[in-house]
Amino acid sequence: EPVPSQRRNVVLIIPTLHGGGAERVIATILRHLDRGRFHLSLLVVDGRNAVMRSQIPDDVAYVDLHCRHVRSSIPKILRFLRKTQPDAVLVTVSHLILALAIFRFALPPRTRLVGRETTLISESIKHYPMPPLWAALFKRFYRKIDTMICQSVAMQKDLVENWNYPVAHTVVINNPIDAALVRAKGTQSISNK
């Protein structure tokens, strides 16, 4: 068993803990990673209305950056990462992944940057302001991510075929399900409050 000094220092970054699918996945990952192997920190860009906060284990270092927008959080994220020198950073949600990819040069050199894509960019980008600009940024900077986790083969295909991301750096991992939590919730009575 690894001793604490040999544990990998891993930082997870997410925009909010409002209670959507990405937040549930991150909370599930944090509950199940082996504490003998990993020291875990969670950075939340905007911790207001963090309905999922109670789902984050107490032994995870929780940092609320108190920023309204991803763009204003970047200096704080970079300072935290330079100070803690993590072995790996897992970042989720496209616009936050892109922001870290753009500033990849400012991360500690040995830190692996892992993205967890949550959508088909080709579809979601249609709802962004100035889609051609965003498209250029995704094509230019997404390749700076060391590994990209895709929820489905369709997401992987979209990244590779439309955004010039190397297939060798992708892995398909479907969203996890916390079966124990589902069973526990299934035994609770439903009340009309």
XYZ file of N, CA and C in Angstrom:
579
model
N 0.839 -1.184 0.000
C 0.000 0.000 0.000
C 0.882 1.245 0.000
N 0.550 2.209 -0.853
C 1.364 3.427 -0.877
C 1.261 4.184 0.446
N 2.352 4.753 0.868
C 2.323 5.616 2.049
C 1.848 6.989 1.602
N 1.358 7.826 2.528
C 0.804 9.135 2.137
C 1.729 9.967 1.261
N 3.042 9.924 1.517
C 3.960 10.745 0.733
C 4.044 10.289 -0.718
N 3.582 9.068 -0.992
C 3.616 8.558 -2.361
C 2.282 8.731 -3.080
N 1.310 9.324 -2.408
C 0.020 9.513 -3.060
C 0.121 10.554 -4.170
N -0.643 10.353 -5.209
C -0.717 11.321 -6.295
C -1.599 12.493 -5.872
N -1.126 13.682 -6.174
C -1.874 14.893 -5.865
C -2.747 15.233 -7.069
N -4.065 15.122 -6.907
C -5.003 15.316 -8.013
C -5.973 16.443 -7.672
N -6.123 17.371 -8.608
C -7.048 18.494 -8.450
C -8.155 18.346 -9.487
N -9.405 18.438 -9.032
C -10.552 18.448 -9.921
C -11.115 19.860 -9.947
N -11.519 20.319 -11.130
C -12.029 21.685 -11.275
C -13.375 21.642 -11.989
N -14.327 22.385 -11.445
C -15.683 22.410 -12.007
C -16.243 23.824 -11.857
N -17.088 24.270 -12.779
C -17.618 25.629 -12.671
C -18.493 25.858 -11.434
N -19.446 24.949 -11.160
C -20.362 25.117 -10.030
C -20.671 23.750 -9.419
N -21.437 23.787 -8.331
C -22.008 22.564 -7.747
C -23.523 22.714 -7.666
N -24.114 23.237 -8.734
C -25.551 23.501 -8.743
C -26.408 22.248 -8.750
N -25.870 21.122 -9.148
C -26.653 19.896 -9.092
C -26.934 19.255 -10.436
N -26.236 19.667 -11.484
C -26.414 19.054 -12.792
C -25.645 17.745 -12.929
N -25.655 17.206 -14.130
C -25.006 15.920 -14.375
C -23.507 15.943 -14.148
N -22.833 16.998 -14.604
C -21.378 17.081 -14.421
C -21.020 17.102 -12.942
N -21.814 17.835 -12.163
C -21.560 17.917 -10.725
C -21.742 16.557 -10.051
N -22.774 15.828 -10.464
C -23.014 14.496 -9.889
C -21.866 13.546 -10.208
N -21.373 13.616 -11.426
C -20.259 12.745 -11.819
C -19.017 13.059 -10.987
N -18.693 14.338 -10.841
C -17.513 14.721 -10.061
C -17.658 14.272 -8.613
N -18.840 14.453 -8.025
C -19.068 14.012 -6.648
C -18.903 12.502 -6.531
N -19.385 11.762 -7.510
C -19.255 10.300 -7.492
C -17.792 9.887 -7.588
N -17.058 10.530 -8.478
C -15.628 10.232 -8.613
C -14.912 10.488 -7.294
N -15.201 11.627 -6.675
C -14.529 11.978 -5.423
C -14.856 11.011 -4.298
N -16.055 10.470 -4.287
C -16.424 9.514 -3.241
C -15.739 8.162 -3.413
N -15.313 7.846 -4.617
C -14.835 6.492 -4.873
C -13.345 6.355 -5.183
N -12.627 7.446 -5.347
C -11.190 7.323 -5.586
C -10.477 6.824 -4.332
N -9.478 5.990 -4.529
C -8.728 5.351 -3.443
C -7.875 6.385 -2.718
N -8.188 6.616 -1.431
C -7.446 7.601 -0.651
C -6.021 7.151 -0.364
N -5.749 5.876 -0.469
C -4.379 5.396 -0.315
C -3.491 5.765 -1.487
N -4.110 6.089 -2.615
C -3.354 6.418 -3.826
C -3.417 7.891 -4.196
N -4.463 8.598 -3.739
C -4.681 9.966 -4.201
C -4.956 10.928 -3.058
N -4.350 12.109 -3.146
C -4.726 13.254 -2.313
C -5.569 14.143 -3.212
N -6.796 14.475 -2.776
C -7.766 15.099 -3.662
C -8.131 16.516 -3.239
N -8.221 17.401 -4.241
C -8.705 18.763 -4.030
C -9.774 19.048 -5.075
N -10.778 19.824 -4.688
C -11.820 20.249 -5.616
C -11.866 21.762 -5.649
N -11.661 22.339 -6.838
C -11.794 23.777 -7.041
C -13.134 24.037 -7.720
N -13.934 24.922 -7.137
C -15.225 25.296 -7.701
C -15.154 26.778 -8.053
N -15.418 27.097 -9.308
C -15.325 28.491 -9.763
C -16.290 29.369 -8.984
N -17.548 28.946 -8.887
C -18.592 29.734 -8.206
C -19.334 28.817 -7.241
N -19.050 28.943 -5.949
C -19.634 28.064 -4.952
C -21.009 28.474 -4.457
N -21.577 29.536 -5.005
C -22.930 29.925 -4.586
C -23.938 28.865 -5.030
N -24.988 28.704 -4.247
C -26.042 27.727 -4.566
C -25.483 26.334 -4.811
N -24.516 25.956 -4.004
C -23.835 24.659 -4.177
C -24.652 23.545 -3.529
N -25.745 23.163 -4.178
C -26.624 22.147 -3.606
C -25.953 20.785 -3.510
N -24.884 20.585 -4.279
C -24.164 19.310 -4.242
C -23.017 19.314 -3.233
N -22.856 20.389 -2.481
C -21.727 20.483 -1.541
C -21.724 19.339 -0.534
N -22.895 18.933 -0.078
C -22.980 17.855 0.913
C -22.543 16.501 0.350
N -22.476 16.393 -0.973
C -22.056 15.139 -1.607
C -20.533 15.028 -1.734
N -19.822 16.103 -1.392
C -18.364 16.095 -1.486
C -17.799 15.568 -0.159
N -16.987 14.513 -0.198
C -16.448 13.948 1.048
C -15.635 14.963 1.843
N -15.678 14.816 3.162
C -14.996 15.756 4.054
C -13.481 15.757 3.883
N -12.913 14.645 3.419
C -11.451 14.579 3.294
C -10.939 15.171 1.982
N -11.834 15.713 1.167
C -11.434 16.393 -0.067
C -11.220 17.871 0.255
N -10.067 18.410 -0.113
C -9.803 19.842 0.096
C -10.712 20.634 -0.839
N -11.655 21.363 -0.261
C -12.660 22.092 -1.037
C -12.274 23.567 -1.103
N -12.190 24.101 -2.331
C -11.804 25.496 -2.516
C -12.847 26.187 -3.395
N -13.551 27.159 -2.819
C -14.482 27.990 -3.576
C -13.709 29.219 -4.036
N -13.598 29.401 -5.349
C -12.830 30.517 -5.885
C -13.610 31.837 -5.865
N -14.904 31.773 -5.569
C -15.742 32.974 -5.449
C -15.684 33.847 -6.700
N -15.783 33.218 -7.858
C -15.775 33.953 -9.128
C -17.106 33.732 -9.838
N -17.605 34.780 -10.448
C -18.882 34.674 -11.164
C -18.727 34.005 -12.523
N -17.527 34.121 -13.110
C -17.308 33.616 -14.461
C -15.993 32.856 -14.534
N -15.926 31.917 -15.459
C -14.700 31.151 -15.664
C -13.531 32.075 -15.975
N -13.761 33.082 -16.829
C -12.648 33.949 -17.241
C -12.004 34.663 -16.052
N -12.796 35.032 -15.046
C -12.217 35.714 -13.898
C -11.564 34.748 -12.910
N -11.829 33.455 -13.070
C -11.248 32.464 -12.157
C -9.859 31.997 -12.570
N -9.482 32.233 -13.820
C -8.230 31.674 -14.340
C -7.006 32.085 -13.516
N -6.819 33.350 -13.153
C -5.640 33.676 -12.330
C -5.607 32.906 -11.010
N -6.757 32.757 -10.364
C -6.807 32.020 -9.095
C -6.498 30.540 -9.304
N -7.037 29.969 -10.374
C -6.760 28.556 -10.673
C -5.269 28.356 -10.898
N -4.670 29.213 -11.712
C -3.244 29.072 -12.016
C -2.384 29.231 -10.769
N -2.730 30.190 -9.901
C -1.974 30.357 -8.652
C -2.070 29.104 -7.785
N -3.273 28.549 -7.675
C -3.458 27.342 -6.869
C -2.640 26.180 -7.425
N -2.660 26.008 -8.744
C -1.946 24.887 -9.356
C -0.432 25.066 -9.253
N 0.059 26.290 -9.390
C 1.498 26.517 -9.241
C 1.926 26.287 -7.790
N 1.057 26.640 -6.849
C 1.385 26.449 -5.437
C 1.369 24.976 -5.040
N 0.375 24.220 -5.509
C 0.207 22.830 -5.076
C 0.935 21.820 -5.949
N 1.317 22.217 -7.177
C 2.074 21.336 -8.085
C 1.436 19.947 -8.210
N 0.177 19.871 -8.655
C -0.482 18.560 -8.718
C 0.116 17.666 -9.801
N -0.035 16.368 -9.587
C 0.366 15.397 -10.613
C -0.602 15.426 -11.780
N -1.878 15.644 -11.471
C -2.892 15.666 -12.527
C -4.010 16.629 -12.156
N -4.604 17.209 -13.190
C -5.771 18.074 -13.044
C -6.859 17.504 -13.939
N -8.036 17.275 -13.355
C -9.202 16.842 -14.122
C -10.179 17.996 -14.158
N -10.473 18.481 -15.352
C -11.363 19.632 -15.512
C -12.528 19.226 -16.403
N -13.723 19.688 -16.041
C -14.915 19.291 -16.787
C -15.717 20.505 -17.244
N -16.483 20.328 -18.275
C -17.339 21.307 -18.961
C -16.494 22.079 -19.992
N -16.978 22.094 -21.223
C -16.210 22.558 -22.385
C -15.516 23.902 -22.222
N -16.243 24.937 -21.786
C -15.632 26.271 -21.744
C -14.531 26.357 -20.681
N -14.653 25.578 -19.603
C -13.599 25.558 -18.584
C -12.399 24.745 -19.075
N -12.668 23.657 -19.764
C -11.580 22.870 -20.363
C -10.802 23.744 -21.341
N -11.527 24.463 -22.189
C -10.885 25.328 -23.177
C -10.030 26.401 -22.506
N -10.550 27.002 -21.442
C -9.783 28.036 -20.742
C -8.462 27.488 -20.216
N -8.496 26.289 -19.629
C -7.250 25.692 -19.116
C -6.328 25.288 -20.260
N -6.903 24.868 -21.381
C -6.078 24.524 -22.544
C -5.348 25.760 -23.069
N -6.032 26.891 -23.115
C -5.414 28.133 -23.587
C -4.248 28.532 -22.691
N -4.392 28.314 -21.380
C -3.347 28.696 -20.431
C -2.486 27.504 -20.005
N -2.450 26.484 -20.846
C -1.654 25.282 -20.547
C -0.191 25.627 -20.272
N 0.320 26.618 -20.976
C 1.725 27.012 -20.825
C 2.048 27.493 -19.419
N 1.042 27.949 -18.677
C 1.264 28.497 -17.337
C 1.112 27.453 -16.236
N 0.731 26.229 -16.595
C 0.602 25.169 -15.608
C 1.967 24.577 -15.300
N 2.113 23.950 -14.119
C 3.388 23.287 -13.821
C 3.707 22.264 -14.917
N 4.955 22.204 -15.369
C 5.303 21.360 -16.524
C 4.978 19.886 -16.349
N 5.099 19.368 -15.132
C 4.883 17.929 -14.944
C 3.420 17.572 -14.723
N 2.556 18.565 -14.610
C 1.139 18.314 -14.354
C 0.442 17.834 -15.623
N -0.244 16.681 -15.521
C -1.044 16.186 -16.648
C -2.413 16.854 -16.594
N -2.858 17.337 -17.742
C -4.143 18.016 -17.838
C -5.135 17.088 -18.535
N -6.166 16.710 -17.797
C -7.174 15.769 -18.294
C -8.512 16.493 -18.381
N -9.142 16.426 -19.536
C -10.460 17.020 -19.716
C -11.531 15.947 -19.678
N -12.696 16.314 -19.197
C -13.855 15.407 -19.240
C -14.960 16.133 -19.991
N -15.104 15.766 -21.253
C -16.065 16.442 -22.118
C -17.488 16.032 -21.725
N -18.393 17.005 -21.739
C -19.774 16.752 -21.298
C -20.800 16.901 -22.414
N -20.342 17.222 -23.617
C -21.298 17.492 -24.692
C -20.652 17.250 -26.051
N -21.487 17.216 -27.076
C -20.979 17.237 -28.447
C -20.704 18.699 -28.785
N -19.459 19.053 -28.888
C -19.112 20.457 -29.123
C -19.745 20.969 -30.410
N -19.800 20.128 -31.437
C -20.373 20.554 -32.713
C -21.821 21.012 -32.577
N -22.536 20.465 -31.613
C -23.920 20.874 -31.381
C -23.995 22.044 -30.401
N -23.275 21.947 -29.306
C -23.386 22.987 -28.275
C -22.854 24.339 -28.752
N -21.847 24.323 -29.630
C -21.236 25.570 -30.089
C -22.216 26.432 -30.898
N -23.255 25.802 -31.422
C -24.261 26.543 -32.189
C -24.992 27.567 -31.321
N -24.994 27.337 -30.003
C -25.699 28.225 -29.085
C -24.772 29.249 -28.431
N -23.488 29.203 -28.780
C -22.517 30.167 -28.243
C -22.626 31.473 -29.018
N -22.276 32.596 -28.405
C -22.140 33.826 -29.194
C -20.903 33.698 -30.089
N -20.999 34.160 -31.295
C -19.886 34.127 -32.258
C -19.309 32.706 -32.435
N -20.111 31.757 -32.911
C -19.642 30.377 -33.081
C -18.336 30.223 -33.871
N -18.100 31.020 -34.933
C -16.828 30.835 -35.654
C -15.594 31.107 -34.792
N -15.681 32.086 -33.906
C -14.563 32.375 -33.013
C -14.324 31.214 -32.063
N -15.407 30.708 -31.463
C -15.272 29.568 -30.561
C -14.721 28.348 -31.294
N -15.189 28.135 -32.503
C -14.701 26.993 -33.286
C -13.195 27.091 -33.502
N -12.721 28.276 -33.813
C -11.283 28.473 -34.019
C -10.507 28.192 -32.734
N -11.055 28.626 -31.605
C -10.379 28.394 -30.323
C -10.334 26.909 -29.976
N -11.450 26.208 -30.161
C -11.460 24.767 -29.883
C -10.449 24.033 -30.765
N -10.424 24.369 -32.053
C -9.497 23.691 -32.965
C -8.043 23.989 -32.622
N -7.788 25.205 -32.182
C -6.408 25.610 -31.910
C -5.890 25.075 -30.576
N -6.736 25.093 -29.535
C -6.223 24.842 -28.189
C -6.604 23.506 -27.563
N -7.651 22.852 -28.037
C -8.056 21.608 -27.370
C -6.964 20.549 -27.396
N -6.101 20.620 -28.395
C -5.009 19.641 -28.487
C -3.997 19.776 -27.342
N -4.076 20.859 -26.584
C -3.172 21.056 -25.445
C -3.546 20.166 -24.252
N -4.750 19.600 -24.279
C -5.188 18.702 -23.210
C -4.491 17.363 -23.405
N -3.863 16.847 -22.343
C -3.099 15.596 -22.466
C -3.986 14.393 -22.757
N -5.113 14.308 -22.087
C -6.051 13.203 -22.287
C -7.458 13.758 -22.198
N -8.342 13.266 -23.061
C -9.732 13.707 -23.023
C -10.632 12.506 -22.767
N -11.409 12.612 -21.687
C -12.391 11.583 -21.365
C -13.692 11.948 -22.069
N -14.221 10.997 -22.829
C -15.484 11.210 -23.542
C -16.542 10.309 -22.927
N -17.747 10.831 -22.773
C -18.823 10.030 -22.187
C -19.345 8.967 -23.142
N -19.111 9.171 -24.437
C -19.658 8.247 -25.427
C -18.743 8.204 -26.645
N -18.963 7.197 -27.473
C -18.223 7.081 -28.731
C -18.568 8.259 -29.645
N -19.814 8.741 -29.588
C -20.216 9.895 -30.412
C -19.411 11.130 -30.037
N -19.177 11.349 -28.746
C -18.349 12.485 -28.309
C -16.920 12.327 -28.789
N -16.401 11.122 -28.682
C -15.034 10.848 -29.143
C -14.919 11.136 -30.642
N -15.891 10.657 -31.399
C -15.883 10.859 -32.849
C -15.947 12.340 -33.196
N -16.774 13.090 -32.477
C -16.896 14.532 -32.713
C -15.565 15.239 -32.455
N -14.907 14.901 -31.346
C -13.611 15.520 -31.022
C -12.564 15.244 -32.094
N -12.514 14.007 -32.534
C -11.477 13.591 -33.482
C -11.744 14.146 -34.879
N -12.971 14.020 -35.356
C -13.284 14.380 -36.739
C -13.492 15.881 -36.950
N -14.011 16.569 -35.924
C -14.359 17.983 -36.120
C -13.441 18.970 -35.409
N -12.671 18.493 -34.420
C -11.881 19.429 -33.618
C -10.409 19.054 -33.567
N -9.986 18.192 -34.469
C -8.563 17.847 -34.650
C -7.907 17.294 -33.391
N -8.694 16.618 -32.546
C -8.107 16.046 -31.336
C -7.616 14.633 -31.652
N -6.392 14.279 -31.248
C -5.844 12.961 -31.593
C -6.579 11.823 -30.882
N -7.038 10.862 -31.657
C -7.809 9.756 -31.088
C -7.008 8.983 -30.039
N -5.689 8.920 -30.202
C -4.850 8.183 -29.251
C -4.870 8.798 -27.863
N -5.286 10.067 -27.761
C -5.326 10.741 -26.461
C -6.734 10.781 -25.871
N -7.660 10.030 -26.468
C -9.020 9.976 -25.952
C -9.271 8.635 -25.272
N -10.219 8.653 -24.347
C -10.708 7.426 -23.727
C -12.203 7.596 -23.508
N -12.960 6.560 -23.805
C -14.404 6.606 -23.611
C -14.729 5.972 -22.263
N -15.304 6.773 -21.374
C -15.747 6.283 -20.067
C -17.163 6.804 -19.861
N -18.103 5.900 -19.845
C -19.493 6.307 -19.615
C -19.648 6.882 -18.210
N -20.676 7.687 -18.035
C -20.914 8.288 -16.727
C -21.064 7.211 -15.654
N -20.421 7.410 -14.499
C -20.546 6.415 -13.432
C -21.899 6.520 -12.736
N -22.311 5.401 -12.169
C -23.523 5.371 -11.360
C -23.138 4.858 -9.982
N -23.485 5.612 -8.962
C -23.232 5.201 -7.590
C -24.383 4.297 -7.162
N -24.213 2.986 -7.371
C -25.294 2.038 -7.126
C -25.741 2.047 -5.674
N -24.785 2.174 -4.747
C -25.146 2.187 -3.327
C -26.024 3.388 -3.002
N -25.692 4.557 -3.574
C -26.487 5.761 -3.340
C -27.882 5.616 -3.937
N -27.970 5.039 -5.126
C -29.271 4.826 -5.767
C -30.133 3.889 -4.919
N -29.515 2.799 -4.417
C -30.279 1.870 -3.569
C -30.761 2.556 -2.294
N -29.880 3.376 -1.690
C -30.260 4.081 -0.461
C -31.416 5.043 -0.723
N -31.334 5.785 -1.814
C -32.415 6.714 -2.161
C -33.705 5.971 -2.459
N -33.576 4.758 -3.014
C -34.747 3.958 -3.356
C -35.547 3.479 -2.160
N -34.902 3.452 -1.008
C -35.590 3.011 0.207
C -36.255 4.163 0.937
N -35.986 5.404 0.528
C -36.576 6.557 1.199
C -38.009 6.768 0.726
N -38.844 7.196 1.640
C -40.244 7.445 1.263
C -40.337 8.785 0.532
N -41.308 8.884 -0.325
C -41.539 10.123 -1.077
C -42.626 10.896 -0.343
N -42.318 12.143 0.010
C -43.288 12.966 0.723
C -43.696 14.143 -0.136
N -44.892 14.587 0.036
C -45.402 15.759 -0.701
C -45.321 16.965 0.224
N -44.187 17.676 0.148
C -43.984 18.843 1.012
C -44.301 20.096 0.247
